Coordinates of C-alpha atoms in Angstrom, one line a residue:
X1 CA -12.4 -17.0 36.5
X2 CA -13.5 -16.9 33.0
X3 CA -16.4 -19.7 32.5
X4 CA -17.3 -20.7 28.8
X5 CA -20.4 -22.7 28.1
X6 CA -21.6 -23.8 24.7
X7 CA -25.0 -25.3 23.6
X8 CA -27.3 -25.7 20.6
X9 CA -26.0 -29.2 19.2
X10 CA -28.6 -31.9 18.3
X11 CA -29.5 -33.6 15.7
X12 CA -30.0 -32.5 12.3
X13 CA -30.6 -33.6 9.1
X14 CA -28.3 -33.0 5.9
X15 CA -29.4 -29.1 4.3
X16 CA -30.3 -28.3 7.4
X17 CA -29.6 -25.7 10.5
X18 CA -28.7 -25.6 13.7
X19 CA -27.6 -22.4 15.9
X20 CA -24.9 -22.7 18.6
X21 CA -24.2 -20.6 21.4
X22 CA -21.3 -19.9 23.4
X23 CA -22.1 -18.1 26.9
X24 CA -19.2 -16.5 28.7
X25 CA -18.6 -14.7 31.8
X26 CA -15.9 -13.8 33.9
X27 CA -14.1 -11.9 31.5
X28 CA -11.1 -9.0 33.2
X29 CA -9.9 -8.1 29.6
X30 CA -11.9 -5.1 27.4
X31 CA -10.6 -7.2 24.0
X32 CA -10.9 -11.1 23.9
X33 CA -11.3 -13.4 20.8
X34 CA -14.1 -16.1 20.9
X35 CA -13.3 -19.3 18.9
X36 CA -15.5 -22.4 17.7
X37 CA -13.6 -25.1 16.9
X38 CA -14.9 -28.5 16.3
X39 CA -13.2 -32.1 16.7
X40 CA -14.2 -35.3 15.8
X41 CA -12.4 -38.2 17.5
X42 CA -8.9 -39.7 16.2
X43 CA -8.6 -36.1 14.4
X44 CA -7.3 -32.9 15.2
X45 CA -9.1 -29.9 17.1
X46 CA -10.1 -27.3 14.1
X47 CA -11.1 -23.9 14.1
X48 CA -14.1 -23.1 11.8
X49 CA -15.3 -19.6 13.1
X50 CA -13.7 -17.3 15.3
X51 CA -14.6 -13.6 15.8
X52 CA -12.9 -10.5 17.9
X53 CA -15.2 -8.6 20.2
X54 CA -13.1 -5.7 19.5
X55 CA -13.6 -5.0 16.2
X56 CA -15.9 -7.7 15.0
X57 CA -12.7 -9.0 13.1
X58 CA -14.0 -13.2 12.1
X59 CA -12.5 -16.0 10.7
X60 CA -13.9 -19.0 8.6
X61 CA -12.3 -22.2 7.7
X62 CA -12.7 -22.4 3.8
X63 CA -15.0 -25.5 4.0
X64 CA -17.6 -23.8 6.8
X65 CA -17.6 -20.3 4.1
X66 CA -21.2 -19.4 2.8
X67 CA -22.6 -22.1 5.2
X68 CA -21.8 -20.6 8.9
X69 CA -22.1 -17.5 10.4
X70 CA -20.7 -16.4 13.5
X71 CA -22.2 -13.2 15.6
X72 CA -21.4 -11.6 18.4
X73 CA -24.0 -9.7 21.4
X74 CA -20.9 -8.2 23.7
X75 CA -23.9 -7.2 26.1
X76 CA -25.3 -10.6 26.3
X77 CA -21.6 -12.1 26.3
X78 CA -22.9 -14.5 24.0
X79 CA -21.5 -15.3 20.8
X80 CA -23.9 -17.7 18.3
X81 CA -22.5 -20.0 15.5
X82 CA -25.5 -19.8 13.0
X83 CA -25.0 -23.5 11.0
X84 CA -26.8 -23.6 7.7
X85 CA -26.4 -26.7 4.8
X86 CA -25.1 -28.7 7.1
X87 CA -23.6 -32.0 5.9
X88 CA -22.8 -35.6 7.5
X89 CA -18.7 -34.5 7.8
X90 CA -20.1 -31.3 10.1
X91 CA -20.9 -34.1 12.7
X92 CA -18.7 -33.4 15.6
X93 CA -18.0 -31.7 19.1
X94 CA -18.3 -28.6 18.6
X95 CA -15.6 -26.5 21.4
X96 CA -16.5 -22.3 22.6
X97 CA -12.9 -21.2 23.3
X98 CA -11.6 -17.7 24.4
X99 CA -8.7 -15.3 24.5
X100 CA -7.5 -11.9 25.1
X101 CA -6.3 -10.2 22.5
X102 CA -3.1 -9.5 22.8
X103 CA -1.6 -7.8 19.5
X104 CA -3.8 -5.7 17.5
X105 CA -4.8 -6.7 14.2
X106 CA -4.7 -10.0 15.0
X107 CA -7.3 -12.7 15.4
X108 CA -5.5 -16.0 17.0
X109 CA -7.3 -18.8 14.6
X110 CA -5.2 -21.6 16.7
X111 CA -6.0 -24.1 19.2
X112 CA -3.0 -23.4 21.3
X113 CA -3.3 -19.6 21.1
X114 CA -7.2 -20.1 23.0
X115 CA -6.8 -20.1 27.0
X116 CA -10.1 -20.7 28.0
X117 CA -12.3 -23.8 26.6
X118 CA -15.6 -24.8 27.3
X119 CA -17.0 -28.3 27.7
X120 CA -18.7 -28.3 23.8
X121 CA -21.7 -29.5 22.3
X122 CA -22.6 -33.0 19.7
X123 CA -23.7 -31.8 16.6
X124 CA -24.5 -35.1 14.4
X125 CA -25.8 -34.5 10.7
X126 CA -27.5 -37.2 9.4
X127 CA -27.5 -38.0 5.6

């Protein structure tokens, strides 16, 4: 069963960083897709970073570019959401999600195309 755990939120304030981390294990597929997606309440789930294990393929929503980094350590099974110049409208849950890849060339960027979702982490950016 394929177990996703993220952590790192806190408290920050604006211009400054914070580094997530999404631990995951259980894992049958050699390709998989981890996604960070972030909601804040009465709005949609978002992705803002989302990178493939197989060919360190990422994703950025425009408004997280320059700011956030996301890395991979496949032997760690970790992937870390590095969250510099952080502003008030980053404040948020912020989700670890997973897939397996299923068509090359491809990096699902979509809620609905992640299978397996952690429990997510409050990041709140104070002004």
């Amino acid at each position: 069963e394929v177990q996703l755990q993220a952590f790192g939120g806190g408290l920050v304030q604006a211009g400054g960083s914070l580094k997530l981390f999404c631990a995951a294990s259980g894992f049958t597929s050699d390709d998989y897709g981890i996604g960070w997606f972030r909601q804040v309440p009465g709005k949609h789930r978002e992705a803002i970073a989302c990178i493939s294990n197989s060919d360190g393929e990422t994703y950025y929503a425009d408004y997280v570019k320059g700011r956030f980094t996301i890395a991979s350590d496949n032997a760690k099974n970790t992937v870390v959401l590095q969250m510099n110049s952080l502003k008030p409208d980053d404040t948020a849950n912020y989700y670890c999600a997973a897939t397996p890849l299923y068509y090359s060339g491809y990096l699902p960027v979509k809620g609905y195309e992640y299978e397996y979702w952690g429990q997510g982490t409050e990041v709140t950016v104070s002004s």
